[in-house]
Amino acid sequence: MSAHVEWQQGMQFKATSGSGHSVLMDGDKANGASPMEMVLMAAGSCSSVDVVSILEKTKQQVARCEVAIEGKRADSVPAVFTDIHLHFIVHGTDVSPSHVERAVKLSADKYCSVAIMLSASVNMTHSFEIVAG
């Protein structure tokens, strides 16, 4: 796995993955997400991939899945994350709470490389809700 980051202007950087996908990051947050916001988005995306995949394998009728992520950072430099909470909102018909709970737990404990890596130094917590329809 590889990536390349190139300065564009100001505090803007173009990051390109080894697979050829690019994203603009901006330390000033004017024209792109900051690198720390990207960390939160990576954790949420990685976990969501797991949750959706597990729910689909258990034949749950999931119409939509989203995750709201809140990160708290240290007050001093380096302002690392101290706490990250992922709240999954699963939309669907007859979705079993026990299946969602299991999917979230498996993602957190076994499958999501990003969240598991972060949990070595960050207090990672998870919750979920199910929205019918």
CSV table of N, CA, C and O in Angstrom, one decimal:
chain,number,residue,atom,x,y,z
A,1,MET,N,0.9,-1.2,0.0
A,1,MET,CA,0.0,0.0,0.0
A,1,MET,C,0.9,1.2,0.0
A,1,MET,O,1.9,1.3,0.7
A,2,SER,N,0.5,2.2,-0.7
A,2,SER,CA,1.3,3.5,-0.8
A,2,SER,C,0.4,4.7,-1.0
A,2,SER,O,-0.8,4.5,-1.4
A,3,ALA,N,1.0,5.8,-0.9
A,3,ALA,CA,0.3,7.1,-1.1
A,3,ALA,C,1.3,8.1,-1.5
A,3,ALA,O,2.5,8.0,-1.2
A,4,HIS,N,0.8,9.2,-2.0
A,4,HIS,CA,1.7,10.3,-2.4
A,4,HIS,C,1.0,11.6,-2.0
A,4,HIS,O,-0.2,11.8,-2.3
A,5,VAL,N,1.7,12.5,-1.4
A,5,VAL,CA,1.1,13.8,-1.0
A,5,VAL,C,1.9,14.9,-1.6
A,5,VAL,O,3.1,14.9,-1.5
A,6,GLU,N,1.2,15.9,-2.3
A,6,GLU,CA,1.9,17.0,-2.9
A,6,GLU,C,1.3,18.3,-2.5
A,6,GLU,O,0.1,18.5,-2.6
A,7,TRP,N,2.1,19.2,-2.1
A,7,TRP,CA,1.7,20.6,-1.8
A,7,TRP,C,1.1,21.3,-3.0
A,7,TRP,O,1.7,21.2,-4.1
A,8,GLN,N,0.0,21.9,-2.8
A,8,GLN,CA,-0.7,22.6,-3.9
A,8,GLN,C,-0.4,24.1,-3.8
A,8,GLN,O,0.1,24.8,-4.7
A,9,GLN,N,-0.9,24.7,-2.7
A,9,GLN,CA,-0.7,26.1,-2.3
A,9,GLN,C,-1.2,26.3,-0.9
A,9,GLN,O,-1.9,25.5,-0.4
A,10,GLY,N,-0.8,27.4,-0.3
A,10,GLY,CA,-1.2,27.7,1.1
A,10,GLY,C,-1.0,26.4,2.0
A,10,GLY,O,0.2,25.9,2.0
A,11,MET,N,-2.0,26.0,2.6
A,11,MET,CA,-1.9,24.7,3.4
A,11,MET,C,-2.7,23.6,2.8
A,11,MET,O,-3.2,22.7,3.4
A,12,GLN,N,-2.9,23.7,1.4
A,12,GLN,CA,-3.6,22.7,0.7
A,12,GLN,C,-2.6,21.6,0.1
A,12,GLN,O,-1.6,22.0,-0.4
A,13,PHE,N,-3.0,20.4,0.2
A,13,PHE,CA,-2.2,19.3,-0.2
A,13,PHE,C,-3.1,18.3,-1.0
A,13,PHE,O,-4.2,18.0,-0.5
A,14,LYS,N,-2.6,17.8,-2.1
A,14,LYS,CA,-3.3,16.8,-2.9
A,14,LYS,C,-2.7,15.4,-2.5
A,14,LYS,O,-1.5,15.2,-2.6
A,15,ALA,N,-3.6,14.5,-1.9
A,15,ALA,CA,-3.1,13.2,-1.5
A,15,ALA,C,-3.7,12.2,-2.6
A,15,ALA,O,-4.9,12.2,-2.9
A,16,THR,N,-2.8,11.4,-3.1
A,16,THR,CA,-3.2,10.4,-4.1
A,16,THR,C,-2.9,9.0,-3.5
A,16,THR,O,-1.7,8.7,-3.1
A,17,SER,N,-3.8,8.1,-3.5
A,17,SER,CA,-3.6,6.7,-3.1
A,17,SER,C,-2.9,5.9,-4.1
A,17,SER,O,-2.8,6.3,-5.3
A,18,GLY,N,-2.3,4.8,-3.7
A,18,GLY,CA,-1.6,3.9,-4.6
A,18,GLY,C,-2.5,3.4,-5.7
A,18,GLY,O,-2.1,3.1,-6.8
A,19,SER,N,-3.8,3.4,-5.4
A,19,SER,CA,-4.8,2.9,-6.4
A,19,SER,C,-5.3,4.0,-7.3
A,19,SER,O,-6.1,3.8,-8.2
A,20,GLY,N,-4.7,5.3,-7.1
A,20,GLY,CA,-5.0,6.3,-8.1
A,20,GLY,C,-6.1,7.3,-7.7
A,20,GLY,O,-6.5,8.1,-8.5
A,21,HIS,N,-6.7,7.2,-6.5
A,21,HIS,CA,-7.7,8.1,-6.1
A,21,HIS,C,-7.1,9.3,-5.3
A,21,HIS,O,-6.3,9.1,-4.5
A,22,SER,N,-7.7,10.5,-5.6
A,22,SER,CA,-7.1,11.7,-5.0
A,22,SER,C,-8.1,12.4,-4.1
A,22,SER,O,-9.3,12.3,-4.4
A,23,VAL,N,-7.6,13.1,-3.1
A,23,VAL,CA,-8.4,13.9,-2.3
A,23,VAL,C,-7.6,15.2,-1.9
A,23,VAL,O,-6.4,15.1,-1.8
A,24,LEU,N,-8.3,16.3,-1.8
A,24,LEU,CA,-7.6,17.6,-1.4
A,24,LEU,C,-7.8,17.7,0.1
A,24,LEU,O,-8.9,17.6,0.6
A,25,MET,N,-6.7,17.9,0.8
A,25,MET,CA,-6.7,18.2,2.2
A,25,MET,C,-6.2,19.6,2.4
A,25,MET,O,-5.4,20.1,1.6
A,26,ASP,N,-6.8,20.3,3.4
A,26,ASP,CA,-6.4,21.7,3.7
A,26,ASP,C,-6.3,21.9,5.2
A,26,ASP,O,-7.2,21.8,5.9
A,27,GLY,N,-5.1,22.2,5.6
A,27,GLY,CA,-4.8,22.5,7.0
A,27,GLY,C,-5.6,23.7,7.5
A,27,GLY,O,-5.9,23.8,8.7
A,28,ASP,N,-6.1,24.6,6.6
A,28,ASP,CA,-6.9,25.7,7.0
A,28,ASP,C,-8.4,25.4,6.9
A,28,ASP,O,-9.2,26.3,7.2
A,29,LYS,N,-8.7,24.2,6.4
A,29,LYS,CA,-10.1,23.8,6.2
A,29,LYS,C,-11.0,24.6,5.3
A,29,LYS,O,-12.2,24.5,5.2
A,30,ALA,N,-10.3,25.5,4.5
A,30,ALA,CA,-11.1,26.3,3.6
A,30,ALA,C,-11.5,25.6,2.3
A,30,ALA,O,-12.6,25.8,1.8
A,31,ASN,N,-10.7,24.7,1.8
A,31,ASN,CA,-11.0,24.0,0.5
A,31,ASN,C,-10.9,22.5,0.6
A,31,ASN,O,-10.9,21.8,-0.4
A,32,GLY,N,-10.9,22.0,1.8
A,32,GLY,CA,-10.8,20.5,2.0
A,32,GLY,C,-10.8,20.2,3.4
A,32,GLY,O,-10.6,21.1,4.3
A,33,ALA,N,-10.9,18.9,3.7
A,33,ALA,CA,-10.9,18.5,5.1
A,33,ALA,C,-9.4,18.5,5.6
A,33,ALA,O,-8.5,18.4,4.8
A,34,SER,N,-9.3,18.8,6.9
A,34,SER,CA,-8.0,18.8,7.5
A,34,SER,C,-7.5,17.3,7.6
A,34,SER,O,-8.3,16.4,7.6
A,35,PRO,N,-6.2,17.1,7.8
A,35,PRO,CA,-5.7,15.8,8.0
A,35,PRO,C,-6.4,15.1,9.2
A,35,PRO,O,-6.7,13.9,9.1
A,36,MET,N,-6.6,15.8,10.3
A,36,MET,CA,-7.2,15.2,11.5
A,36,MET,C,-8.7,14.8,11.2
A,36,MET,O,-9.2,13.8,11.7
A,37,GLU,N,-9.4,15.6,10.4
A,37,GLU,CA,-10.7,15.3,10.0
A,37,GLU,C,-10.7,14.0,9.1
A,37,GLU,O,-11.6,13.2,9.2
A,38,MET,N,-9.7,13.9,8.3
A,38,MET,CA,-9.6,12.7,7.4
A,38,MET,C,-9.4,11.5,8.3
A,38,MET,O,-9.9,10.4,7.9
A,39,VAL,N,-8.7,11.6,9.4
A,39,VAL,CA,-8.5,10.4,10.3
A,39,VAL,C,-9.9,10.0,10.8
A,39,VAL,O,-10.2,8.8,10.8
A,40,LEU,N,-10.7,11.0,11.3
A,40,LEU,CA,-12.1,10.6,11.7
A,40,LEU,C,-12.9,10.0,10.6
A,40,LEU,O,-13.6,9.0,10.8
A,41,MET,N,-12.8,10.5,9.4
A,41,MET,CA,-13.6,10.0,8.3
A,41,MET,C,-13.1,8.6,7.9
A,41,MET,O,-13.9,7.8,7.5
A,42,ALA,N,-11.8,8.4,8.0
A,42,ALA,CA,-11.2,7.1,7.7
A,42,ALA,C,-11.7,6.0,8.7
A,42,ALA,O,-12.1,4.9,8.3
A,43,ALA,N,-11.8,6.4,10.0
A,43,ALA,CA,-12.3,5.5,11.0
A,43,ALA,C,-13.8,5.1,10.7
A,43,ALA,O,-14.2,4.0,10.8
A,44,GLY,N,-14.5,6.2,10.4
A,44,GLY,CA,-16.0,6.0,10.2
A,44,GLY,C,-16.2,5.1,8.9
A,44,GLY,O,-17.1,4.3,8.9
A,45,SER,N,-15.5,5.4,7.9
A,45,SER,CA,-15.6,4.7,6.6
A,45,SER,C,-15.2,3.2,6.8
A,45,SER,O,-15.9,2.3,6.3
A,46,CYS,N,-14.1,3.0,7.4
A,46,CYS,CA,-13.6,1.6,7.6
A,46,CYS,C,-14.6,0.8,8.4
A,46,CYS,O,-14.9,-0.3,8.0
A,47,SER,N,-15.1,1.4,9.5
A,47,SER,CA,-16.0,0.7,10.3
A,47,SER,C,-17.4,0.5,9.6
A,47,SER,O,-18.0,-0.6,9.7
A,48,SER,N,-17.8,1.4,8.8
A,48,SER,CA,-19.0,1.3,8.1
A,48,SER,C,-19.0,0.2,7.0
A,48,SER,O,-19.9,-0.5,6.8
A,49,VAL,N,-17.8,0.0,6.4
A,49,VAL,CA,-17.6,-1.1,5.4
A,49,VAL,C,-17.9,-2.4,6.1
A,49,VAL,O,-18.6,-3.3,5.6
A,50,ASP,N,-17.3,-2.5,7.3
A,50,ASP,CA,-17.5,-3.8,8.1
A,50,ASP,C,-18.9,-4.0,8.5
A,50,ASP,O,-19.5,-5.1,8.3
A,51,VAL,N,-19.5,-3.0,9.0
A,51,VAL,CA,-20.9,-3.1,9.5
A,51,VAL,C,-21.9,-3.5,8.4
A,51,VAL,O,-22.7,-4.4,8.5
A,52,VAL,N,-21.8,-2.8,7.3
A,52,VAL,CA,-22.7,-3.1,6.2
A,52,VAL,C,-22.4,-4.5,5.6
A,52,VAL,O,-23.4,-5.2,5.4
A,53,SER,N,-21.2,-4.8,5.5
A,53,SER,CA,-20.8,-6.2,5.0
A,53,SER,C,-21.4,-7.3,5.9
A,53,SER,O,-22.0,-8.2,5.4
A,54,ILE,N,-21.2,-7.1,7.2
A,54,ILE,CA,-21.7,-8.1,8.1
A,54,ILE,C,-23.2,-8.2,8.1
A,54,ILE,O,-23.8,-9.3,8.1
A,55,LEU,N,-23.8,-7.0,8.1
A,55,LEU,CA,-25.3,-7.0,8.1
A,55,LEU,C,-25.9,-7.6,6.8
A,55,LEU,O,-26.9,-8.4,6.8
A,56,GLU,N,-25.2,-7.4,5.6
A,56,GLU,CA,-25.6,-8.0,4.4
A,56,GLU,C,-25.5,-9.5,4.4
A,56,GLU,O,-26.3,-10.2,3.9
A,57,LYS,N,-24.4,-10.0,5.0
A,57,LYS,CA,-24.1,-11.4,5.1
A,57,LYS,C,-25.2,-12.1,6.0
A,57,LYS,O,-25.4,-13.3,5.8
A,58,THR,N,-25.7,-11.4,6.9
A,58,THR,CA,-26.8,-12.0,7.8
A,58,THR,C,-28.2,-11.7,7.3
A,58,THR,O,-29.1,-11.8,8.0
A,59,LYS,N,-28.2,-11.2,6.0
A,59,LYS,CA,-29.5,-11.0,5.3
A,59,LYS,C,-30.4,-10.0,6.0
A,59,LYS,O,-31.6,-10.0,5.9
A,60,GLN,N,-29.8,-9.0,6.6
A,60,GLN,CA,-30.6,-7.9,7.2
A,60,GLN,C,-31.0,-7.0,6.0
A,60,GLN,O,-30.2,-6.8,5.1
A,61,GLN,N,-32.2,-6.4,6.1
A,61,GLN,CA,-32.7,-5.6,5.0
A,61,GLN,C,-32.3,-4.1,5.3
A,61,GLN,O,-33.1,-3.3,5.7
A,62,VAL,N,-31.0,-3.8,5.1
A,62,VAL,CA,-30.4,-2.5,5.3
A,62,VAL,C,-30.6,-1.6,4.1
A,62,VAL,O,-30.2,-2.0,3.0
A,63,ALA,N,-31.2,-0.5,4.2
A,63,ALA,CA,-31.4,0.4,3.1
A,63,ALA,C,-30.4,1.5,3.1
A,63,ALA,O,-30.0,2.0,2.1
A,64,ARG,N,-29.9,1.8,4.3
A,64,ARG,CA,-28.9,2.9,4.4
A,64,ARG,C,-28.1,2.8,5.7
A,64,ARG,O,-28.7,2.3,6.7
A,65,CYS,N,-26.9,3.1,5.7
A,65,CYS,CA,-26.1,3.1,7.0
A,65,CYS,C,-25.3,4.4,7.0
A,65,CYS,O,-24.6,4.7,6.0
A,66,GLU,N,-25.3,5.1,8.1
A,66,GLU,CA,-24.4,6.2,8.3
A,66,GLU,C,-23.8,6.2,9.7
A,66,GLU,O,-24.3,5.4,10.5
A,67,VAL,N,-22.7,6.9,9.8
A,67,VAL,CA,-22.1,7.0,11.1
A,67,VAL,C,-21.7,8.4,11.5
A,67,VAL,O,-21.1,9.1,10.6
A,68,ALA,N,-22.1,8.9,12.6
A,68,ALA,CA,-21.8,10.2,13.1
A,68,ALA,C,-20.6,10.0,14.0
A,68,ALA,O,-20.6,9.2,15.0
A,69,ILE,N,-19.5,10.7,13.8
A,69,ILE,CA,-18.2,10.5,14.5
A,69,ILE,C,-17.9,11.8,15.3
A,69,ILE,O,-17.9,12.9,14.7
A,70,GLU,N,-17.6,11.6,16.5
A,70,GLU,CA,-17.2,12.8,17.4
A,70,GLU,C,-15.8,12.5,17.9
A,70,GLU,O,-15.6,11.4,18.5
A,71,GLY,N,-14.9,13.4,17.7
A,71,GLY,CA,-13.5,13.2,18.2
A,71,GLY,C,-13.2,14.3,19.2
A,71,GLY,O,-13.5,15.5,18.9
A,72,LYS,N,-12.6,14.0,20.3
A,72,LYS,CA,-12.1,15.0,21.3
A,72,LYS,C,-10.5,14.9,21.2
A,72,LYS,O,-9.9,13.9,21.2
A,73,ARG,N,-9.9,16.1,21.2
A,73,ARG,CA,-8.5,16.2,21.1
A,73,ARG,C,-7.9,16.8,22.4
A,73,ARG,O,-8.5,17.6,23.1
A,74,ALA,N,-6.6,16.5,22.6
A,74,ALA,CA,-5.9,17.0,23.7
A,74,ALA,C,-5.8,18.6,23.6
A,74,ALA,O,-5.8,19.1,22.5
A,75,ASP,N,-5.7,19.2,24.7
A,75,ASP,CA,-5.7,20.7,24.7
A,75,ASP,C,-4.3,21.2,24.4
A,75,ASP,O,-4.2,22.4,24.1
A,76,SER,N,-3.3,20.4,24.4
A,76,SER,CA,-1.9,20.9,24.2
A,76,SER,C,-1.4,20.2,22.9
A,76,SER,O,-1.9,19.2,22.4
A,77,VAL,N,-0.3,20.8,22.4
A,77,VAL,CA,0.4,20.3,21.3
A,77,VAL,C,1.2,19.1,21.7
A,77,VAL,O,1.9,19.2,22.7
A,78,PRO,N,1.2,18.0,21.0
A,78,PRO,CA,0.4,17.7,19.8
A,78,PRO,C,-1.1,17.4,20.2
A,78,PRO,O,-1.3,16.7,21.1
A,79,ALA,N,-2.0,18.0,19.5
A,79,ALA,CA,-3.4,17.9,19.8
A,79,ALA,C,-4.0,16.6,19.2
A,79,ALA,O,-4.8,16.6,18.3
A,80,VAL,N,-3.5,15.5,19.8
A,80,VAL,CA,-3.9,14.2,19.3
A,80,VAL,C,-5.3,13.9,19.8
A,80,VAL,O,-5.9,14.5,20.7
A,81,PHE,N,-6.0,12.9,19.1
A,81,PHE,CA,-7.3,12.5,19.6
A,81,PHE,C,-7.1,11.7,20.9
A,81,PHE,O,-6.2,10.9,21.1
A,82,THR,N,-8.0,12.1,21.9
A,82,THR,CA,-8.0,11.3,23.1
A,82,THR,C,-9.2,10.4,23.2
A,82,THR,O,-9.2,9.3,23.8
A,83,ASP,N,-10.3,10.8,22.5
A,83,ASP,CA,-11.6,10.0,22.5
A,83,ASP,C,-12.2,10.2,21.1
A,83,ASP,O,-12.2,11.3,20.5
A,84,ILE,N,-12.7,9.0,20.6
A,84,ILE,CA,-13.5,9.0,19.4
A,84,ILE,C,-14.7,8.2,19.6
A,84,ILE,O,-14.6,7.0,20.1
A,85,HIS,N,-15.8,8.7,19.3
A,85,HIS,CA,-17.1,8.0,19.4
A,85,HIS,C,-17.7,7.8,18.0
A,85,HIS,O,-17.9,8.8,17.3
A,86,LEU,N,-18.1,6.6,17.6
A,86,LEU,CA,-18.8,6.3,16.4
A,86,LEU,C,-20.2,5.9,16.7
A,86,LEU,O,-20.4,4.9,17.5
A,87,HIS,N,-21.2,6.6,16.2
A,87,HIS,CA,-22.6,6.3,16.4
A,87,HIS,C,-23.2,5.9,15.1
A,87,HIS,O,-23.3,6.7,14.2
A,88,PHE,N,-23.5,4.6,14.9
A,88,PHE,CA,-24.0,4.1,13.7
A,88,PHE,C,-25.6,4.3,13.7
A,88,PHE,O,-26.2,4.0,14.7
A,89,ILE,N,-26.1,4.7,12.5
A,89,ILE,CA,-27.5,4.9,12.3
A,89,ILE,C,-27.8,4.0,11.1
A,89,ILE,O,-27.4,4.2,10.0
A,90,VAL,N,-28.5,2.9,11.4
A,90,VAL,CA,-28.8,1.9,10.4
A,90,VAL,C,-30.3,2.0,10.0
A,90,VAL,O,-31.2,1.9,10.9
A,91,HIS,N,-30.6,2.2,8.8
A,91,HIS,CA,-32.0,2.4,8.3
A,91,HIS,C,-32.3,1.1,7.5
A,91,HIS,O,-31.5,0.5,6.8
A,92,GLY,N,-33.5,0.6,7.8
A,92,GLY,CA,-33.9,-0.6,7.1
A,92,GLY,C,-35.2,-1.2,7.6
A,92,GLY,O,-35.9,-0.6,8.5
A,93,THR,N,-35.6,-2.3,7.1
A,93,THR,CA,-36.8,-3.0,7.4
A,93,THR,C,-36.5,-4.3,8.3
A,93,THR,O,-35.7,-5.1,7.8
A,94,ASP,N,-37.1,-4.4,9.4
A,94,ASP,CA,-36.9,-5.5,10.3
A,94,ASP,C,-35.5,-5.8,10.6
A,94,ASP,O,-35.0,-7.0,10.6
A,95,VAL,N,-34.7,-4.8,10.8
A,95,VAL,CA,-33.3,-4.9,11.1
A,95,VAL,C,-33.2,-5.3,12.6
A,95,VAL,O,-33.7,-4.7,13.5
A,96,SER,N,-32.5,-6.4,12.9
A,96,SER,CA,-32.3,-6.9,14.2
A,96,SER,C,-31.3,-6.2,15.0
A,96,SER,O,-30.1,-6.1,14.6
A,97,PRO,N,-31.7,-5.7,16.2
A,97,PRO,CA,-30.7,-5.0,17.1
A,97,PRO,C,-29.5,-5.8,17.5
A,97,PRO,O,-28.4,-5.4,17.5
A,98,SER,N,-29.8,-7.1,17.7
A,98,SER,CA,-28.7,-8.0,18.1
A,98,SER,C,-27.7,-8.2,16.9
A,98,SER,O,-26.5,-8.3,17.1
A,99,HIS,N,-28.2,-8.2,15.7
A,99,HIS,CA,-27.3,-8.3,14.5
A,99,HIS,C,-26.4,-7.0,14.4
A,99,HIS,O,-25.2,-7.1,14.0
A,100,VAL,N,-27.1,-5.8,14.6
A,100,VAL,CA,-26.3,-4.6,14.5
A,100,VAL,C,-25.3,-4.5,15.6
A,100,VAL,O,-24.1,-4.1,15.3
A,101,GLU,N,-25.7,-4.8,16.8
A,101,GLU,CA,-24.8,-4.8,17.9
A,101,GLU,C,-23.6,-5.7,17.6
A,101,GLU,O,-22.4,-5.3,17.9
A,102,ARG,N,-23.8,-6.9,17.1
A,102,ARG,CA,-22.7,-7.8,16.8
A,102,ARG,C,-21.8,-7.3,15.7
A,102,ARG,O,-20.6,-7.4,15.8
A,103,ALA,N,-22.4,-6.7,14.7
A,103,ALA,CA,-21.7,-6.1,13.5
A,103,ALA,C,-20.7,-5.0,14.0
A,103,ALA,O,-19.6,-4.9,13.6
A,104,VAL,N,-21.3,-4.1,14.9
A,104,VAL,CA,-20.5,-3.0,15.4
A,104,VAL,C,-19.3,-3.5,16.2
A,104,VAL,O,-18.2,-3.1,16.1
A,105,LYS,N,-19.6,-4.5,17.1
A,105,LYS,CA,-18.6,-5.1,18.0
A,105,LYS,C,-17.5,-5.8,17.2
A,105,LYS,O,-16.3,-5.6,17.4
A,106,LEU,N,-17.9,-6.6,16.1
A,106,LEU,CA,-16.9,-7.2,15.3
A,106,LEU,C,-16.0,-6.2,14.6
A,106,LEU,O,-14.8,-6.4,14.5
A,107,SER,N,-16.6,-5.2,14.1
A,107,SER,CA,-15.8,-4.1,13.4
A,107,SER,C,-14.8,-3.5,14.4
A,107,SER,O,-13.6,-3.4,14.1
A,108,ALA,N,-15.3,-3.2,15.6
A,108,ALA,CA,-14.4,-2.5,16.6
A,108,ALA,C,-13.3,-3.4,17.1
A,108,ALA,O,-12.2,-3.0,17.3
A,109,ASP,N,-13.6,-4.7,17.3
A,109,ASP,CA,-12.7,-5.6,17.9
A,109,ASP,C,-11.9,-6.5,17.0
A,109,ASP,O,-10.8,-7.0,17.4
A,110,LYS,N,-12.3,-6.6,15.7
A,110,LYS,CA,-11.7,-7.6,14.9
A,110,LYS,C,-11.3,-7.1,13.5
A,110,LYS,O,-10.2,-7.5,13.0
A,111,TYR,N,-12.2,-6.3,12.9
A,111,TYR,CA,-12.0,-6.1,11.4
A,111,TYR,C,-11.5,-4.7,11.0
A,111,TYR,O,-10.8,-4.6,10.0
A,112,CYS,N,-11.9,-3.7,11.7
A,112,CYS,CA,-11.6,-2.3,11.2
A,112,CYS,C,-10.2,-1.9,11.6
A,112,CYS,O,-9.9,-1.6,12.7
A,113,SER,N,-9.3,-2.0,10.6
A,113,SER,CA,-7.9,-1.8,10.9
A,113,SER,C,-7.6,-0.4,11.4
A,113,SER,O,-6.8,-0.1,12.3
A,114,VAL,N,-8.4,0.6,10.9
A,114,VAL,CA,-8.2,2.0,11.3
A,114,VAL,C,-8.5,2.2,12.7
A,114,VAL,O,-7.8,2.7,13.5
A,115,ALA,N,-9.7,1.7,13.1
A,115,ALA,CA,-10.2,1.9,14.5
A,115,ALA,C,-9.3,1.1,15.5
A,115,ALA,O,-9.0,1.6,16.6
A,116,ILE,N,-9.0,-0.1,15.1
A,116,ILE,CA,-8.1,-0.9,16.0
A,116,ILE,C,-6.8,-0.3,16.2
A,116,ILE,O,-6.2,-0.2,17.3
A,117,MET,N,-6.2,0.3,15.1
A,117,MET,CA,-4.9,1.0,15.2
A,117,MET,C,-5.0,2.2,16.1
A,117,MET,O,-4.2,2.4,17.0
A,118,LEU,N,-6.1,3.0,16.0
A,118,LEU,CA,-6.3,4.1,16.8
A,118,LEU,C,-6.6,3.8,18.3
A,118,LEU,O,-6.1,4.5,19.2
A,119,SER,N,-7.2,2.6,18.5
A,119,SER,CA,-7.6,2.3,19.9
A,119,SER,C,-6.3,2.0,20.7
A,119,SER,O,-6.5,1.9,22.0
A,120,ALA,N,-5.2,1.8,20.1
A,120,ALA,CA,-3.9,1.7,20.9
A,120,ALA,C,-3.6,2.9,21.7
A,120,ALA,O,-3.0,2.8,22.8
A,121,SER,N,-4.1,4.1,21.3
A,121,SER,CA,-3.8,5.3,22.0
A,121,SER,C,-5.0,6.2,22.2
A,121,SER,O,-4.9,7.2,22.9
A,122,VAL,N,-6.2,5.8,21.7
A,122,VAL,CA,-7.4,6.6,21.8
A,122,VAL,C,-8.5,5.8,22.4
A,122,VAL,O,-8.7,4.6,22.1
A,123,ASN,N,-9.3,6.4,23.2
A,123,ASN,CA,-10.5,5.8,23.8
A,123,ASN,C,-11.6,5.7,22.7
A,123,ASN,O,-12.2,6.7,22.4
A,124,MET,N,-11.8,4.5,22.1
A,124,MET,CA,-12.7,4.4,21.1
A,124,MET,C,-14.0,3.8,21.6
A,124,MET,O,-14.0,2.8,22.3
A,125,THR,N,-15.2,4.5,21.4
A,125,THR,CA,-16.4,4.0,21.8
A,125,THR,C,-17.4,3.9,20.6
A,125,THR,O,-17.2,4.6,19.6
A,126,HIS,N,-18.5,3.1,20.8
A,126,HIS,CA,-19.4,2.9,19.7
A,126,HIS,C,-20.8,2.8,20.3
A,126,HIS,O,-21.0,2.4,21.4
A,127,SER,N,-21.8,3.2,19.5
A,127,SER,CA,-23.2,3.1,19.8
A,127,SER,C,-23.9,2.9,18.4
A,127,SER,O,-23.3,3.1,17.4
A,128,PHE,N,-25.2,2.6,18.5
A,128,PHE,CA,-26.0,2.5,17.3
A,128,PHE,C,-27.5,2.7,17.6
A,128,PHE,O,-27.9,2.7,18.7
A,129,GLU,N,-28.2,3.0,16.5
A,129,GLU,CA,-29.6,3.1,16.5
A,129,GLU,C,-30.1,2.6,15.2
A,129,GLU,O,-29.4,2.5,14.2
A,130,ILE,N,-31.4,2.1,15.2
A,130,ILE,CA,-32.0,1.6,14.0
A,130,ILE,C,-33.2,2.4,13.7
A,130,ILE,O,-34.0,2.7,14.6
A,131,VAL,N,-33.3,2.8,12.5
A,131,VAL,CA,-34.4,3.6,12.0
A,131,VAL,C,-35.2,2.7,11.0
A,131,VAL,O,-34.7,2.3,10.0
A,132,ALA,N,-36.5,2.5,11.3
A,132,ALA,CA,-37.3,1.7,10.5
A,132,ALA,C,-37.6,2.4,9.2
A,132,ALA,O,-37.8,3.6,9.1
A,133,GLY,N,-37.6,1.6,8.1
A,133,GLY,CA,-38.0,2.1,6.8
A,133,GLY,C,-36.9,2.2,5.8
A,133,GLY,O,-35.8,2.1,6.0
